[in-house]
XYZ file of N, CA and C in Angstrom:
708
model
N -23.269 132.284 140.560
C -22.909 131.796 139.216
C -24.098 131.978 138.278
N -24.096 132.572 136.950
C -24.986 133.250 136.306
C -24.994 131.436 134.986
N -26.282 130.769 135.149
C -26.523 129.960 134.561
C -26.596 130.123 132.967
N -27.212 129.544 131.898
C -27.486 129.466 130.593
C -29.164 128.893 130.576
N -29.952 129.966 130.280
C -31.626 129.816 130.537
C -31.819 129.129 129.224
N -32.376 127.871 129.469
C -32.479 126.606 128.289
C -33.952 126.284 128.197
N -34.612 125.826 127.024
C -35.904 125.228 126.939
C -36.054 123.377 126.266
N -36.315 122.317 127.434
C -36.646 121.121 126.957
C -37.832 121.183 126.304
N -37.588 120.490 124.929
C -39.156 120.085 124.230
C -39.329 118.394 124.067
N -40.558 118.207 123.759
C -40.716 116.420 123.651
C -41.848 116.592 123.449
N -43.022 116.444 122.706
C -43.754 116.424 122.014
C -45.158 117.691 122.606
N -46.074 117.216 123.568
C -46.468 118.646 124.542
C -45.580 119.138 125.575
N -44.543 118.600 126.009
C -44.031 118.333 127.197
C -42.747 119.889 127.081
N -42.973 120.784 127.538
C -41.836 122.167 127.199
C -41.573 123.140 128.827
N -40.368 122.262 128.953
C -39.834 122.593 130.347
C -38.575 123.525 130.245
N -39.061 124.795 130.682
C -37.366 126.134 130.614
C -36.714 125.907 132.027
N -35.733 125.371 131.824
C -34.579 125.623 132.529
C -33.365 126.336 132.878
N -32.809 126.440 133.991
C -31.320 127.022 134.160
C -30.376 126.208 134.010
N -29.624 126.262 133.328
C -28.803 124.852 133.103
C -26.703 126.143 133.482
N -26.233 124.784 134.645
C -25.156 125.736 135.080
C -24.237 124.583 135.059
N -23.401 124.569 134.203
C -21.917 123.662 133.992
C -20.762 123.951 135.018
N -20.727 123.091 135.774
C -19.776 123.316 136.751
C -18.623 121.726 136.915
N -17.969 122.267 137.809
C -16.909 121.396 138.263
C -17.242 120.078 139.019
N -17.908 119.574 138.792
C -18.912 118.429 139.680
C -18.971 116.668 139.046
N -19.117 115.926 139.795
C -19.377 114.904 138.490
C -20.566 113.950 138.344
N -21.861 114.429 139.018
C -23.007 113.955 138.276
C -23.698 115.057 138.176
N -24.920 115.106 137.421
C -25.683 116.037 137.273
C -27.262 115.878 138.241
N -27.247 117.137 138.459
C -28.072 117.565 139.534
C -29.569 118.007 138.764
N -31.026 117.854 138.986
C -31.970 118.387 138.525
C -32.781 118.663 139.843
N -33.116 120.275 139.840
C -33.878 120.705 141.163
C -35.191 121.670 140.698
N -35.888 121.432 141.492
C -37.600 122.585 141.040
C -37.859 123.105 142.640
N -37.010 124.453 142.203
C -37.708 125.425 143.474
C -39.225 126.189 143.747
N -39.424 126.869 144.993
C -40.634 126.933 145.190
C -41.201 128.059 144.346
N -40.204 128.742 143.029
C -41.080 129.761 142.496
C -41.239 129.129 140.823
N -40.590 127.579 141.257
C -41.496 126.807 139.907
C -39.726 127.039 139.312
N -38.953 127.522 139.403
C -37.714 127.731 138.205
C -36.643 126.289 138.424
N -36.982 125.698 137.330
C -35.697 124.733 137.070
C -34.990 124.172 136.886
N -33.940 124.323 137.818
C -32.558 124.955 137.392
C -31.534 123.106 137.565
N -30.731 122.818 136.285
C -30.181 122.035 136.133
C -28.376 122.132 136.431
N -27.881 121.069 137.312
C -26.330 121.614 137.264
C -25.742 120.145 136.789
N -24.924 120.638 136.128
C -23.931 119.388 135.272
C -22.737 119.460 135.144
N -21.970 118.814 135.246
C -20.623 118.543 134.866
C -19.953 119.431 133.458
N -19.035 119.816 133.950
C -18.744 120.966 132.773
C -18.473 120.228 131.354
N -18.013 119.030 131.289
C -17.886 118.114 130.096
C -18.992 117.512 129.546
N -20.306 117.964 130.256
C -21.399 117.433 129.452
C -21.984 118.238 128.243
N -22.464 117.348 127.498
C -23.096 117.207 126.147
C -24.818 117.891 126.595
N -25.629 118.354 125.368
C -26.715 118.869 125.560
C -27.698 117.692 125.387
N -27.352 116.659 124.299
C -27.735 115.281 124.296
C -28.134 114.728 125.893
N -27.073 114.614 126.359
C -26.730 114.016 127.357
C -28.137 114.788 128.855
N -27.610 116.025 129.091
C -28.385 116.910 129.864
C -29.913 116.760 129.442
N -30.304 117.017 128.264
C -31.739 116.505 127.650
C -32.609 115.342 128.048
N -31.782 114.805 128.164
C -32.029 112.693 128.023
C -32.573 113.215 129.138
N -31.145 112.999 130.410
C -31.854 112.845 131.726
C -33.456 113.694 132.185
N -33.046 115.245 131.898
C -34.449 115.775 131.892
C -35.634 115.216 131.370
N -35.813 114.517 130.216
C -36.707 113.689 129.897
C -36.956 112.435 130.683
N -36.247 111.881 131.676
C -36.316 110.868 132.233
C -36.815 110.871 133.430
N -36.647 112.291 133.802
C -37.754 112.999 134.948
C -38.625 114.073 134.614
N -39.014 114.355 133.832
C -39.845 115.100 133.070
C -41.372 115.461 133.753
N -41.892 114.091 134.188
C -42.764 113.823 134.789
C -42.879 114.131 136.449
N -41.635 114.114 136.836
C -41.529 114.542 137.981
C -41.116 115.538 138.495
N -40.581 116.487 137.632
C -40.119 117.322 137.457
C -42.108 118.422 137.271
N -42.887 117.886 136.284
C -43.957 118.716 136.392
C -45.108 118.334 137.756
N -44.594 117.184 138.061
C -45.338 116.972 139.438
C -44.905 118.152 140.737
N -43.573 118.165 140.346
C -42.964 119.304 141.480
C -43.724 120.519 141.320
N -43.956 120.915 139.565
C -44.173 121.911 139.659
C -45.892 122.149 139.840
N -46.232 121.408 139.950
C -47.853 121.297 140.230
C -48.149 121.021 141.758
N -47.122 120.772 142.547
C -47.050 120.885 143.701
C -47.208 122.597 144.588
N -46.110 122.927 143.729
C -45.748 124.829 144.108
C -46.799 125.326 143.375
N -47.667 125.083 142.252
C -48.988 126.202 141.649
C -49.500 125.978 142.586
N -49.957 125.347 143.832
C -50.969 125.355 144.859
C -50.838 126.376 145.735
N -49.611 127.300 145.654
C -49.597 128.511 146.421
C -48.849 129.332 146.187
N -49.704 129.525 144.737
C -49.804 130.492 144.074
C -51.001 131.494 144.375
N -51.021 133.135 144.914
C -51.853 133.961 145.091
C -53.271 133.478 144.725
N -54.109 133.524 145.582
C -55.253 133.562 145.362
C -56.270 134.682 145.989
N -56.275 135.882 144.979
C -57.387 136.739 146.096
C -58.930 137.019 145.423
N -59.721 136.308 146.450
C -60.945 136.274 145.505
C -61.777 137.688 146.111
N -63.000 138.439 145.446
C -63.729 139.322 145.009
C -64.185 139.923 146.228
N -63.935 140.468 147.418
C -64.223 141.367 148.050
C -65.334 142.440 148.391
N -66.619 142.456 148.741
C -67.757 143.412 148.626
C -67.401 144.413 149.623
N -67.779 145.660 149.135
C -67.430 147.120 149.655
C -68.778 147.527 150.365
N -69.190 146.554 151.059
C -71.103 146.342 151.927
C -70.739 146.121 153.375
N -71.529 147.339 154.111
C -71.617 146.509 155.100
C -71.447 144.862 155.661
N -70.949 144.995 156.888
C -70.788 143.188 157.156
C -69.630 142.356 156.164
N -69.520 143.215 155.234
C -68.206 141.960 154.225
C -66.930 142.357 155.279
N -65.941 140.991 155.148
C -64.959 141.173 156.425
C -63.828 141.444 154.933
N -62.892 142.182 155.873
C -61.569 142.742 154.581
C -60.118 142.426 155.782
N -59.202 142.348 155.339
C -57.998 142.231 155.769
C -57.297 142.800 156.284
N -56.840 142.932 158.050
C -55.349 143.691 158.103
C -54.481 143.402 158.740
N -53.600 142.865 158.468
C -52.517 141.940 159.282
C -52.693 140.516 159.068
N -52.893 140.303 158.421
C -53.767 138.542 158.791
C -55.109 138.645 159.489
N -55.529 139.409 159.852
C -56.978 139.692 160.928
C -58.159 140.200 159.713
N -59.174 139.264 160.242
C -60.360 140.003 159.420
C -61.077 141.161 160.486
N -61.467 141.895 159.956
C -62.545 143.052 160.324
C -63.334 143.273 159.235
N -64.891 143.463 160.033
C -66.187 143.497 159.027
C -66.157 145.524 159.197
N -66.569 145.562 157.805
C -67.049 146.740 157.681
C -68.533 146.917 158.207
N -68.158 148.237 158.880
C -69.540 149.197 159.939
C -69.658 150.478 158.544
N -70.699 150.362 157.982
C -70.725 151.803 157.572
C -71.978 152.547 157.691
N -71.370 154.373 158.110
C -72.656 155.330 158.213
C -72.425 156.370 157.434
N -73.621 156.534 156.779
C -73.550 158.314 156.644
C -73.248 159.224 156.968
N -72.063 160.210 156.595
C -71.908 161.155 157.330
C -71.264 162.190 156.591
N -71.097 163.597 156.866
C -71.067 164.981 155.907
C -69.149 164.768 155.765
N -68.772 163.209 155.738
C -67.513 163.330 155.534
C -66.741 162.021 155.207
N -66.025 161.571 155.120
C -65.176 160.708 154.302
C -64.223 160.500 155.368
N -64.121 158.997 156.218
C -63.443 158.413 157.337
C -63.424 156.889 157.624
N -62.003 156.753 157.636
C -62.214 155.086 157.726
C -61.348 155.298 159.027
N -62.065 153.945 160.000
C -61.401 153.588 161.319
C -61.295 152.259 161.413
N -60.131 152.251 162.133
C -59.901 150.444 162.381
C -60.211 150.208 163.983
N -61.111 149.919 164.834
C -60.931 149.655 166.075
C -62.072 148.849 166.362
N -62.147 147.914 167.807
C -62.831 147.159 168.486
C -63.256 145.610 167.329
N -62.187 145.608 166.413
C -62.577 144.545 165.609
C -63.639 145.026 164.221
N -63.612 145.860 163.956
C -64.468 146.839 162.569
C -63.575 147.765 162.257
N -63.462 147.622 160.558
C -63.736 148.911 160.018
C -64.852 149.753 159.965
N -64.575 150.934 160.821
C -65.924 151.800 160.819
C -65.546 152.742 159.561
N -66.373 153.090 158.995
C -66.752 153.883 157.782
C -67.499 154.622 157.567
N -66.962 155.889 158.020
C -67.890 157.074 157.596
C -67.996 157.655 155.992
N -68.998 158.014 155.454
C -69.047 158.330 154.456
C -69.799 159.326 153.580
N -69.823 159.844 152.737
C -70.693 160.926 152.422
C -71.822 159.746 151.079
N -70.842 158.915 150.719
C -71.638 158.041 149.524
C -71.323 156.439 150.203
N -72.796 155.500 150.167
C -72.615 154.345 150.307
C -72.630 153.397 149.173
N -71.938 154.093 148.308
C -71.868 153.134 146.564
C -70.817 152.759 147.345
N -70.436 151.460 146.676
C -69.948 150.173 146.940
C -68.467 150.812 146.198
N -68.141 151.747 145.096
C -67.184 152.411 144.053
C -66.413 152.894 145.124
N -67.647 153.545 145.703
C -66.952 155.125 146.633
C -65.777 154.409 147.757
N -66.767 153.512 148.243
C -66.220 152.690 149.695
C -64.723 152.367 149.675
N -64.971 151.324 147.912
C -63.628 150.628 147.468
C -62.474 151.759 147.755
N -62.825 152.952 147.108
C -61.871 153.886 147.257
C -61.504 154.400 148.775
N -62.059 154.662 149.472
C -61.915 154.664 150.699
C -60.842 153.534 151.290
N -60.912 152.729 151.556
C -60.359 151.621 151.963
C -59.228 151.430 150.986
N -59.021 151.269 149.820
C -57.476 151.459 149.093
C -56.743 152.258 149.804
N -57.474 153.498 149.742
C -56.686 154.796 150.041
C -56.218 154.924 151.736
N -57.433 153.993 152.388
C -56.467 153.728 153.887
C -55.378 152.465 154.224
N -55.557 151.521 153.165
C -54.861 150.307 152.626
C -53.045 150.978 152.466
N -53.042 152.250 151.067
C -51.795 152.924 150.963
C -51.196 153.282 152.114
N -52.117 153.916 152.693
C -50.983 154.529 153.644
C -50.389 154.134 154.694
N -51.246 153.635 155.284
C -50.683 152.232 155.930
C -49.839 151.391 155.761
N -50.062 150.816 154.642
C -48.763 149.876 153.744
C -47.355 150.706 154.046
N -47.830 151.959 153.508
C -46.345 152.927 153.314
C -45.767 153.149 154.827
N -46.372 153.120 155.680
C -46.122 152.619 156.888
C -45.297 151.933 157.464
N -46.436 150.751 157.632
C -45.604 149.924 157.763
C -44.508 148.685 157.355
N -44.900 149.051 156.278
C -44.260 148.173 154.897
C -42.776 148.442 155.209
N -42.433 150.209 155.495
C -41.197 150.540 155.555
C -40.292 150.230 157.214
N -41.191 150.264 158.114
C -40.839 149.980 159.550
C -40.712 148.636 158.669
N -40.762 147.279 159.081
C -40.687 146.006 158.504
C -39.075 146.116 157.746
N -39.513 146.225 156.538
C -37.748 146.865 155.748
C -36.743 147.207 156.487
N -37.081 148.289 157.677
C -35.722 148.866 158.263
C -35.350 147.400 159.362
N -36.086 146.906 159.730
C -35.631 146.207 160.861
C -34.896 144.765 160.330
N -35.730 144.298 158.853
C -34.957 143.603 158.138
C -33.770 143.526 157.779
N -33.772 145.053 157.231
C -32.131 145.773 156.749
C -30.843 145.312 157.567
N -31.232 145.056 159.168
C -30.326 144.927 159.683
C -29.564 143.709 159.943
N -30.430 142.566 159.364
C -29.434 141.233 158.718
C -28.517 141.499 158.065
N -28.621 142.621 156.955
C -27.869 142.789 155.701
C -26.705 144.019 155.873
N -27.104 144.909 156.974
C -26.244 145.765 156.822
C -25.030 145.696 156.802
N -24.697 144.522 157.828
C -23.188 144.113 158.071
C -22.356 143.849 157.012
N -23.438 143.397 155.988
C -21.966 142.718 154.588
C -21.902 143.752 153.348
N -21.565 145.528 154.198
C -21.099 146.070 153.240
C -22.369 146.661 152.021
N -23.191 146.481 152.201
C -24.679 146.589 150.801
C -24.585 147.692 150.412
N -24.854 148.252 149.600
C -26.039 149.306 149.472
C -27.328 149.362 149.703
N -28.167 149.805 150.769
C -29.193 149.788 151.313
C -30.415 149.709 150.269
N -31.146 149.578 149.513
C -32.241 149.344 148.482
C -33.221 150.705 148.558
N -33.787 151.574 147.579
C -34.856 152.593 147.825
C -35.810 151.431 147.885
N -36.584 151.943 148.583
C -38.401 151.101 148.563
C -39.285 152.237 148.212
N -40.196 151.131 147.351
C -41.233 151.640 146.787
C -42.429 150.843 147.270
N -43.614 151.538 147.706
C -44.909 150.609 147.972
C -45.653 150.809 146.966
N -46.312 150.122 146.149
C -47.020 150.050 145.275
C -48.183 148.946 145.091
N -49.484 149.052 144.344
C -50.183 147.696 144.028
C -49.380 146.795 142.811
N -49.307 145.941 143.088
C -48.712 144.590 141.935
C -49.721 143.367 141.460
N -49.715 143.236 140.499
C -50.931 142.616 139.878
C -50.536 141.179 140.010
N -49.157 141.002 140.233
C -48.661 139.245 140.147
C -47.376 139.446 141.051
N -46.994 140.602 142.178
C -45.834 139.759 142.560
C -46.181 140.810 143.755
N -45.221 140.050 144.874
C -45.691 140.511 146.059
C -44.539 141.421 146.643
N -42.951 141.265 145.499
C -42.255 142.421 145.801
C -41.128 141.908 144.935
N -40.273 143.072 144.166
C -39.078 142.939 143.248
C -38.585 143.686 143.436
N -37.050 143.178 142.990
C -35.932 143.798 143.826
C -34.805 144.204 142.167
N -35.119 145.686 141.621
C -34.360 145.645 140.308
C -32.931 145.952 139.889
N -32.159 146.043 138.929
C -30.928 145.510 139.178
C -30.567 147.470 139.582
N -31.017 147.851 140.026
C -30.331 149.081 140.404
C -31.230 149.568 141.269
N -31.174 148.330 142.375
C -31.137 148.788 144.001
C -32.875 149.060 144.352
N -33.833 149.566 142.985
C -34.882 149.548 144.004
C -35.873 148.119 144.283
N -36.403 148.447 145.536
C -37.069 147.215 146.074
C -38.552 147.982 146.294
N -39.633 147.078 145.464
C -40.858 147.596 145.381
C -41.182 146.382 145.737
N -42.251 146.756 146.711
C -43.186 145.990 147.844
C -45.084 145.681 147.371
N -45.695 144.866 147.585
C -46.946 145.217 147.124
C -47.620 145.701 147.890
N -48.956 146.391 148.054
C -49.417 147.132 148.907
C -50.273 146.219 149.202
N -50.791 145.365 148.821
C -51.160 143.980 149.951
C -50.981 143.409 150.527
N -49.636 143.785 150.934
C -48.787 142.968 151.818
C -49.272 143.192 153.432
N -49.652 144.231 153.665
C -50.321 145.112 154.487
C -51.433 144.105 155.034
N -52.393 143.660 154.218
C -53.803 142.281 154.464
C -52.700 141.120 155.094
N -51.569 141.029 155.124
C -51.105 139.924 155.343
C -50.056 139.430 156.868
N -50.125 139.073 157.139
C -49.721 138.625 158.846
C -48.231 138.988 158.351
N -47.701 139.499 160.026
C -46.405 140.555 160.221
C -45.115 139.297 159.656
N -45.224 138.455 159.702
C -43.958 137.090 158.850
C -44.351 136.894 158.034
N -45.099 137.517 157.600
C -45.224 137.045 155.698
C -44.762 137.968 155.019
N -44.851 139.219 156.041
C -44.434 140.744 155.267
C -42.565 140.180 155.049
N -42.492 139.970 156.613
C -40.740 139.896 156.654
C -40.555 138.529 155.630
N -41.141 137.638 155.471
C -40.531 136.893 154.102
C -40.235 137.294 153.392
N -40.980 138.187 152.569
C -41.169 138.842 151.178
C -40.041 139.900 151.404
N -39.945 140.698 152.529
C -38.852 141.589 152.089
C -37.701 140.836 152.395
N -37.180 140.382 153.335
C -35.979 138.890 153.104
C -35.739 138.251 152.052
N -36.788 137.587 151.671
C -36.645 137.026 149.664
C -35.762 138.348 148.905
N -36.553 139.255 149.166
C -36.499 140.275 148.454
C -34.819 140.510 148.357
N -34.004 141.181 149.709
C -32.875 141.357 150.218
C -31.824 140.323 149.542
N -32.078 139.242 149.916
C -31.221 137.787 149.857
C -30.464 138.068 148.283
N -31.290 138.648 147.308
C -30.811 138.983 145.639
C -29.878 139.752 145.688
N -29.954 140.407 146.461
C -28.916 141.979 146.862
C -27.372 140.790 146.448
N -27.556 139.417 146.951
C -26.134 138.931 147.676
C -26.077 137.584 146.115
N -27.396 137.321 145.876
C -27.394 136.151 144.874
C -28.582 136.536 144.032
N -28.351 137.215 142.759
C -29.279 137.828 141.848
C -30.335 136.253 141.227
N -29.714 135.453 141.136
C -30.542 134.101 140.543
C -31.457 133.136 142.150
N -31.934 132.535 141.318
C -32.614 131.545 142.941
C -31.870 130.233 142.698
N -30.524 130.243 142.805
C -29.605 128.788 142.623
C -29.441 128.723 144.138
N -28.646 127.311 144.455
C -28.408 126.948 145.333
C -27.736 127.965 146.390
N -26.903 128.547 145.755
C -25.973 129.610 147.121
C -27.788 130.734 147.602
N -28.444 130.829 146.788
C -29.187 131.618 147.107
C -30.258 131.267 148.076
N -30.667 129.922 147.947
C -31.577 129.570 148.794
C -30.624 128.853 150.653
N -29.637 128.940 149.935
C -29.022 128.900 151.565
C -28.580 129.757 152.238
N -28.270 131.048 151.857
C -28.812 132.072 151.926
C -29.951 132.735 153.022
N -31.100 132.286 152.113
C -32.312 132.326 152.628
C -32.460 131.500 153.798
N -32.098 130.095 153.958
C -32.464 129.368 155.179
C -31.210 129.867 156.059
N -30.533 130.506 156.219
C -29.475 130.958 157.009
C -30.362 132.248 157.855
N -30.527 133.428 157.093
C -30.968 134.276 157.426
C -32.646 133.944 158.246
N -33.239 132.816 157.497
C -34.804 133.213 157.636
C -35.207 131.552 157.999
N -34.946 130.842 158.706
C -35.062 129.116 158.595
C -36.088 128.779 158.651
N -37.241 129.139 158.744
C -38.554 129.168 158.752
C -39.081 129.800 157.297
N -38.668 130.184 156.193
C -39.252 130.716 155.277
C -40.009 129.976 154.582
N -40.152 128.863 154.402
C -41.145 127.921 153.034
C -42.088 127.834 153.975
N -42.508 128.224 155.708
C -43.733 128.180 156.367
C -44.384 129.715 156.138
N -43.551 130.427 155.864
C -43.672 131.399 155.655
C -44.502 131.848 154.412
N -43.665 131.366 153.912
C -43.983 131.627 152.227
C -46.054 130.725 151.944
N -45.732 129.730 152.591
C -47.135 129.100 152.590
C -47.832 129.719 153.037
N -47.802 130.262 154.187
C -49.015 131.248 155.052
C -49.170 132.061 154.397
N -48.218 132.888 153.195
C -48.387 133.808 152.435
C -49.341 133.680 151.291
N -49.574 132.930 150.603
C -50.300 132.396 149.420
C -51.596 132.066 150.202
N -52.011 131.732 151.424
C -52.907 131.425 151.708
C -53.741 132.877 152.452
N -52.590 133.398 152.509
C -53.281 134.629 153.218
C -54.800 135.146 152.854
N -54.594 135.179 151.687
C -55.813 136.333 151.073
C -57.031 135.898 150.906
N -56.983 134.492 151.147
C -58.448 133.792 151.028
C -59.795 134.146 152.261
C-alpha cells in the first residue's frame, strides 16, 4: 500500500512521515530501523486529529530515532603504511609491504602482502581499491545468486547487479530492476553481505518499508536487525 509522505511541524520539532489511511480503528505510530516514520490511521481521520497524536509522542518518536543514528555507518581514516590492519570479510589483515619491479597485492597467512614499484601511501590506496573491486565483483555476485533463490519461486524478475563504491548506502534496488551493491560490502562479514542483498530483494515484493515489508523480511531472514547491527559496526 503506497502511503501519503507528510511533514509534522511544532516549533523546532519537524518530523516527515508516511501517513497510510486504512480500514482499521485506532491509529498506529511506528519508527523503523532506517529512521522512516510511517503513521497508519483510520480512513475517517482528520489531519488535526493524526497531528495531535504525533505531537503527543513526538518525543518519543525522536528518541526512537536517536536510538537507530547509533548504527549508522561509521568508517574512520585508514593508513596505506605498513602494519595499518584493513578489512576482508569481517577479518583484519595488516599490510606487509616491499619493493618490487611490479605492482601485487596478496591476501594470505593473515597479511596483505604488497608488492610494489611505489611506497607512497596514494599508490598503495590504489592498489588495494583495485583488489577491493574485484573481489567485491566476485563475490558480491556469488552471495546474490544464492540469495536469489528465496525469491525465485514467486515468479520475479531476477534484478541486474551492479558493484559499485557508495558514499551513503550499502545497496539500492531501482524501480527498473537494477540492484547496486557497495563495494564495501566485501570489508564486511559473509551475513552482513546476505542482509543487505535480502533488504535489498524483499522491495522486489514491497517497494515501501511498511509493515507487509518488514514481515517480509523477518520471514525470509529472522535474524536480520542482528544482522543489520553487525553491519554498521563493521567498519570500525
Amino acid at each position: 500500500m503506497k502511503g501519503i509522505t507528510c511533514t509534522f511541524s511544532n516549533g523546532k520539532t519537524k518530523i516527515d512521515y508516511e501517513l497510510l489511511l486504512m480500514n482499521r480503528k485506532s491509529l498506529e505510530i511506528a519508527v523503523h530501523p532506517d529512521k522512516s516514520v510511517v503513521v497508519k490511521a483510520p480512513s475517517n481521520s482528520t489531519l488535526e486529529v493524526i497531528e495531535g497524536k504525533i505531537k503527543k509522542r513526538s518525543r518519543w518518536i525522536k528518541r526512537q530515532i536517536r536510538y537507530f543514528n547509533q548504527f549508522d555507518p561509521r568508517t574512520p581514516e585508514r593508513k596505506y603504511v605498513g602494519g595499518e590492519s584493513h578489512l576482508y570479510l569481517g577479518r583484519k589483515y595488516r599490510l606487509k609491504i616491499e619493493l618490487s619491479d611490479r605492482d601485487k597485492v596478496l591476501l594470505k597467512n593473515g597479511f596483505f602482502y604488497i608488492e610494489t614499484i611505489s611506497k607512497q601511501s596514494e599508490h598503495i590506496k590504489q592498489l588495494m581499491e583495485a583488489w577491493y573491486s574485484r573481489h567485491a565483483k566476485m563475490y558480491l555476485s556469488k552471495i546474490f545468486y544464492e540469495c536469489w533463490e528465496d525469491f525465485n519461486k514467486d515468479n520475479l524478475n531476477m534484478p541486474n547487479l551492479k558493484v559499485k563504491e557508495m558514499e551513503k548506502r550499502w545497496g539500492s534496488l531501482s524501480a527498473k530492476g537494477q540492484l547496486t551493491l557497495n563495494t564495501k560490502l566485501i570489508q564486511t562479514p559473509k551475513e552482513c553481505i546476505e542482509y543487505v542483498v535480502i533488504h535489498e530483494l524483499c522491495h522486489l515484493i514491497h517497494h515501501d518499508h511498511g509493515t507487509e515489508y518488514y514481515k517480509l523480511l523477518d520471514r525470509v531472514l529472522p535474524d536480520w536487525m542482528k544482522r543489520k547491527h553487525k553491519l554498521e559496526m563493521a567498519l570500525i
